Structure formats: structure tokens, C-alpha cells
Amino acid sequence: MTSPARETRSLTSFDLANIAVFAALTCVLALAPAIPVGAVGVPITLQTLAVFLTGMILGGWRGFLALLLYVVVGLLGVPVFAGFVGGPAVLAGPSAGYLISFPFAAALVGALAHRSVRGERVRRRDGATSVAPERRGGLTVKLIGAGLAGLVLSHVVGTAGLMINAGLGLWAAVVTDLAFVPGDIVKVVVAALIAVAVHRAFPRMAGAVL
């Protein structure tokens, strides 16, 4: 049986354009009104929705570069982080761990998501799938699983950041972090639904026809 095509690391002008677009999308979603949570004031934002969506649509390598571009632009001083802030000083703040995790979370989500997308393409091409995946919901479920893996990575690194920068103990940091989990799970589901629709409409995104 033919294995799913592997994602190439060579970047085309199409890839670079999409990396820039999704970095800009992250900027826009990050600047939506934030809701500070807990005593340390880490905000609930739409940044993580952008992380999940970028990974699911662009894949691991391009997703990593898109979020890396976003983080680097912010650290250089452009106020693209939540609360209209930017600059290296954010690395001393309580949300630093979450920011640092974004490129890696997008890479993990993207690698898992595109494996499923391309695997579905192979199964359909070989006649192993009789019902469209978007109707069965199978691909959506797989993308949700990919998003949850990225969620876990982001929250583990974010919790470590709370312990280091906010001076919280492990239990206090975990409790603080748990406040973000329900909302992030909803964002994973929303991102998966959008990603399936995007892959159907623009199959070139992952080299798949769904």
C-alpha cells in the first residue's frame, strides 16, 4: 500500500505567502479583546485558535515557521501579542511559556494533522474509503486529536513558564493553567471544522483532494 507523501522542507513562493498570511492571522486574533485570568493575569485570547488552525492547515514545517515569524516579530517590539504588547520584556512575564510553545505546538499539530489528511487521500485513491471523510466526520476527529496533542504541549510549557516567571508552585501553576483548558478545547474543535473545510476547498494546502 502506498504510504502518505511526506511533507517537503523546500519552501516555494506559495509556502512563503501562506506562512506570512497565517502569521498575520495570528496577529489579528491575538489583538482581539483578552480576558485576564487569575492573580497572575495571564489572558484568555484567540492566539491558541490561530496556533491550532495554522498547524492543521499548513502542516508541521510551515506551521512552525508561521508561528515562529509571529513570535519573532513580537519580540522585536511590534505590539502583536495579547494586550497590544511586544518586545523582549514579555519573556519575563507569566505568559512567556505559552508564547514560546506556539511554534512547537503548531509543528506538532501540523505534523499529525497532515499525516491524517494525506493518509485519507491515499485511502480514497486506493478505493478503501467509500464515504467522504467529511461526511463521516473521521477526518475532523483526527484533526481534533492532533489539536489536543498541541494543546497538551502548549499547556505543559505554559505551566513551566508560570512556575518560573510567576513564582508559582507546581500545584498552583497547574490550577492556574486549568482555567484555560476548556476554552482551548473549544478552539481545537472550531479549528478542526474550519481546517476540514479549507482542505476541501483548497486541496493544494496539503497536497490532498478531500
CSV table of C-alpha atoms in Angstrom, one decimal:
chain,number,residue,atom,x,y,z
A,1,MET,CA,0.0,0.0,0.0
A,2,THR,CA,1.3,3.4,-0.9
A,3,SER,CA,2.3,5.5,2.1
A,4,PRO,CA,1.2,9.1,2.6
A,5,ALA,CA,3.5,11.6,0.9
A,6,ARG,CA,6.0,13.2,3.2
A,7,GLU,CA,5.9,17.0,3.7
A,8,THR,CA,8.9,18.6,2.0
A,9,ARG,CA,11.0,21.2,3.7
A,10,SER,CA,11.7,23.1,0.5
A,11,LEU,CA,9.7,26.3,0.5
A,12,THR,CA,8.0,27.7,-2.6
A,13,SER,CA,6.6,31.2,-3.0
A,14,PHE,CA,3.2,29.7,-2.3
A,15,ASP,CA,4.5,28.3,1.0
A,16,LEU,CA,6.1,31.7,2.0
A,17,ALA,CA,2.9,33.5,1.1
A,18,ASN,CA,0.9,31.2,3.4
A,19,ILE,CA,3.4,31.5,6.2
A,20,ALA,CA,3.1,35.3,6.1
A,21,VAL,CA,-0.7,35.1,5.9
A,22,PHE,CA,-1.1,32.8,8.9
A,23,ALA,CA,1.5,34.8,10.9
A,24,ALA,CA,-0.7,37.9,10.1
A,25,LEU,CA,-3.8,36.0,11.1
A,26,THR,CA,-2.3,35.1,14.4
A,27,CYS,CA,-1.5,38.8,15.0
A,28,VAL,CA,-5.1,39.7,14.2
A,29,LEU,CA,-6.6,37.1,16.5
A,30,ALA,CA,-4.1,37.9,19.3
A,31,LEU,CA,-5.3,41.5,19.3
A,32,ALA,CA,-8.9,40.5,19.9
A,33,PRO,CA,-10.1,41.6,23.4
A,34,ALA,CA,-8.3,39.5,26.1
A,35,ILE,CA,-9.7,38.3,29.4
A,36,PRO,CA,-7.2,38.2,32.2
A,37,VAL,CA,-7.4,35.1,34.4
A,38,GLY,CA,-6.3,34.6,38.0
A,39,ALA,CA,-3.9,36.6,40.2
A,40,VAL,CA,-1.1,36.4,37.7
A,41,GLY,CA,-3.2,37.9,34.9
A,42,VAL,CA,-2.4,35.5,32.0
A,43,PRO,CA,-5.1,36.4,29.5
A,44,ILE,CA,-7.6,34.2,27.6
A,45,THR,CA,-7.1,35.1,23.9
A,46,LEU,CA,-7.7,33.7,20.4
A,47,GLN,CA,-4.0,33.2,19.9
A,48,THR,CA,-4.3,29.4,20.5
A,49,LEU,CA,-7.1,29.2,17.9
A,50,ALA,CA,-4.6,30.6,15.4
A,51,VAL,CA,-1.9,28.1,16.6
A,52,PHE,CA,-4.2,25.1,16.1
A,53,LEU,CA,-5.6,26.4,12.8
A,54,THR,CA,-2.2,27.2,11.4
A,55,GLY,CA,-0.9,23.7,12.1
A,56,MET,CA,-3.9,21.9,10.8
A,57,ILE,CA,-3.9,23.8,7.5
A,58,LEU,CA,-0.2,24.5,6.8
A,59,GLY,CA,1.3,21.3,8.3
A,60,GLY,CA,4.2,20.9,10.6
A,61,TRP,CA,7.1,22.7,9.0
A,62,ARG,CA,5.2,25.7,7.5
A,63,GLY,CA,3.1,25.9,10.7
A,64,PHE,CA,6.2,26.1,12.8
A,65,LEU,CA,7.7,28.9,10.6
A,66,ALA,CA,4.4,30.9,10.6
A,67,LEU,CA,4.2,30.9,14.4
A,68,LEU,CA,8.0,31.5,14.7
A,69,LEU,CA,7.6,34.5,12.5
A,70,TYR,CA,4.8,35.8,14.7
A,71,VAL,CA,6.8,35.3,17.9
A,72,VAL,CA,10.0,36.9,16.5
A,73,VAL,CA,8.1,39.9,15.2
A,74,GLY,CA,6.6,40.4,18.6
A,75,LEU,CA,9.9,40.0,20.4
A,76,LEU,CA,11.4,42.6,18.1
A,77,GLY,CA,9.0,45.1,19.6
A,78,VAL,CA,6.0,45.1,17.3
A,79,PRO,CA,2.9,45.1,19.6
A,80,VAL,CA,1.3,41.9,18.2
A,81,PHE,CA,0.9,40.0,21.4
A,82,ALA,CA,-2.2,40.0,23.5
A,83,GLY,CA,-2.9,43.3,25.1
A,84,PHE,CA,-1.1,45.2,22.3
A,85,VAL,CA,2.4,44.5,23.8
A,86,GLY,CA,5.6,43.5,22.2
A,87,GLY,CA,9.4,43.4,22.9
A,88,PRO,CA,11.7,41.0,24.7
A,89,ALA,CA,10.3,42.0,28.1
A,90,VAL,CA,7.4,39.7,27.6
A,91,LEU,CA,9.7,36.8,28.1
A,92,ALA,CA,9.8,37.8,31.8
A,93,GLY,CA,6.0,37.8,32.0
A,94,PRO,CA,3.8,34.9,33.2
A,95,SER,CA,2.6,34.1,29.7
A,96,ALA,CA,6.1,33.6,28.3
A,97,GLY,CA,5.9,29.8,28.4
A,98,TYR,CA,2.7,29.8,26.2
A,99,LEU,CA,4.3,32.2,23.7
A,100,ILE,CA,7.5,30.1,23.4
A,101,SER,CA,5.4,27.0,22.9
A,102,PHE,CA,3.4,28.3,20.0
A,103,PRO,CA,5.8,27.4,17.1
A,104,PHE,CA,6.4,23.9,18.5
A,105,ALA,CA,2.7,23.3,19.2
A,106,ALA,CA,1.8,24.3,15.6
A,107,ALA,CA,4.5,22.0,14.3
A,108,LEU,CA,3.2,19.0,16.4
A,109,VAL,CA,-0.4,19.7,15.4
A,110,GLY,CA,0.6,20.2,11.7
A,111,ALA,CA,2.7,17.0,11.5
A,112,LEU,CA,-0.2,14.9,13.0
A,113,ALA,CA,-2.9,16.7,11.0
A,114,HIS,CA,-1.2,16.4,7.6
A,115,ARG,CA,-0.4,12.8,8.2
A,116,SER,CA,-4.1,12.2,8.6
A,117,VAL,CA,-5.1,14.4,5.6
A,118,ARG,CA,-2.6,12.7,3.3
A,119,GLY,CA,-3.4,9.3,4.6
A,120,GLU,CA,-7.1,9.9,3.8
A,121,ARG,CA,-6.1,10.9,0.2
A,122,VAL,CA,-4.2,7.6,-0.2
A,123,ARG,CA,-7.1,5.6,1.1
A,124,ARG,CA,-9.6,7.3,-1.2
A,125,ARG,CA,-7.3,7.0,-4.2
A,126,ASP,CA,-6.9,3.2,-3.5
A,127,GLY,CA,-10.6,2.8,-3.1
A,128,ALA,CA,-10.5,2.0,0.6
A,129,THR,CA,-12.9,4.7,1.5
A,130,SER,CA,-16.5,4.6,0.2
A,131,VAL,CA,-17.9,7.5,2.2
A,132,ALA,CA,-16.4,11.0,2.1
A,133,PRO,CA,-14.4,11.6,5.3
A,134,GLU,CA,-16.1,15.0,5.9
A,135,ARG,CA,-19.5,13.2,6.0
A,136,ARG,CA,-18.3,10.5,8.3
A,137,GLY,CA,-16.6,13.0,10.5
A,138,GLY,CA,-13.5,10.8,10.6
A,139,LEU,CA,-11.0,13.4,9.4
A,140,THR,CA,-12.5,16.0,11.8
A,141,VAL,CA,-12.0,13.7,14.7
A,142,LYS,CA,-8.3,13.0,13.7
A,143,LEU,CA,-7.7,16.8,13.4
A,144,ILE,CA,-9.2,17.3,16.8
A,145,GLY,CA,-6.8,14.6,18.1
A,146,ALA,CA,-3.9,16.5,16.5
A,147,GLY,CA,-5.1,19.7,18.1
A,148,LEU,CA,-5.3,18.2,21.5
A,149,ALA,CA,-1.7,17.0,21.3
A,150,GLY,CA,-0.7,20.5,20.6
A,151,LEU,CA,-2.8,21.7,23.4
A,152,VAL,CA,-1.1,19.4,25.9
A,153,LEU,CA,2.4,20.6,24.7
A,154,SER,CA,1.4,24.3,24.9
A,155,HIS,CA,0.0,23.9,28.4
A,156,VAL,CA,2.9,21.9,29.7
A,157,VAL,CA,5.4,24.6,28.6
A,158,GLY,CA,3.0,27.3,29.7
A,159,THR,CA,2.7,25.8,33.2
A,160,ALA,CA,6.5,25.7,33.4
A,161,GLY,CA,6.6,29.4,32.5
A,162,LEU,CA,4.1,30.2,35.3
A,163,MET,CA,6.4,28.4,37.7
A,164,ILE,CA,9.5,30.2,36.5
A,165,ASN,CA,8.2,33.7,35.9
A,166,ALA,CA,5.3,34.0,38.3
A,167,GLY,CA,7.0,32.1,41.1
A,168,LEU,CA,4.1,29.6,41.4
A,169,GLY,CA,4.5,26.2,42.9
A,170,LEU,CA,3.6,23.2,40.7
A,171,TRP,CA,0.1,22.7,42.0
A,172,ALA,CA,-0.7,26.5,41.9
A,173,ALA,CA,0.6,26.7,38.3
A,174,VAL,CA,-1.4,23.7,37.3
A,175,VAL,CA,-4.6,25.1,38.8
A,176,THR,CA,-4.0,28.4,37.1
A,177,ASP,CA,-3.4,26.7,33.8
A,178,LEU,CA,-6.5,24.6,34.0
A,179,ALA,CA,-8.7,27.7,33.7
A,180,PHE,CA,-7.6,27.9,30.0
A,181,VAL,CA,-8.2,24.2,29.1
A,182,PRO,CA,-12.0,24.3,28.4
A,183,GLY,CA,-11.7,27.3,26.1
A,184,ASP,CA,-8.8,25.8,24.3
A,185,ILE,CA,-10.6,22.5,23.7
A,186,VAL,CA,-13.4,24.5,22.1
A,187,LYS,CA,-10.8,26.3,19.9
A,188,VAL,CA,-9.4,22.9,18.9
A,189,VAL,CA,-12.9,21.7,17.7
A,190,VAL,CA,-13.5,25.0,15.9
A,191,ALA,CA,-10.1,24.9,14.2
A,192,ALA,CA,-10.7,21.3,13.1
A,193,LEU,CA,-14.0,22.1,11.5
A,194,ILE,CA,-12.5,25.1,9.7
A,195,ALA,CA,-9.5,23.1,8.6
A,196,VAL,CA,-11.5,20.3,7.0
A,197,ALA,CA,-13.5,22.9,5.0
A,198,VAL,CA,-10.3,24.6,3.9
A,199,HIS,CA,-8.6,21.4,2.8
A,200,ARG,CA,-11.7,20.5,0.7
A,201,ALA,CA,-11.8,23.9,-0.9
A,202,PHE,CA,-8.0,24.3,-1.3
A,203,PRO,CA,-6.5,20.9,-1.6
A,204,ARG,CA,-3.1,22.3,-2.6
A,205,MET,CA,-2.7,23.3,1.1
A,206,ALA,CA,-1.7,19.7,2.0
A,207,GLY,CA,-1.4,18.2,-1.5
A,208,ALA,CA,-4.7,16.3,-0.8
A,209,VAL,CA,-8.1,16.1,-2.5
A,210,LEU,CA,-10.9,15.6,0.0
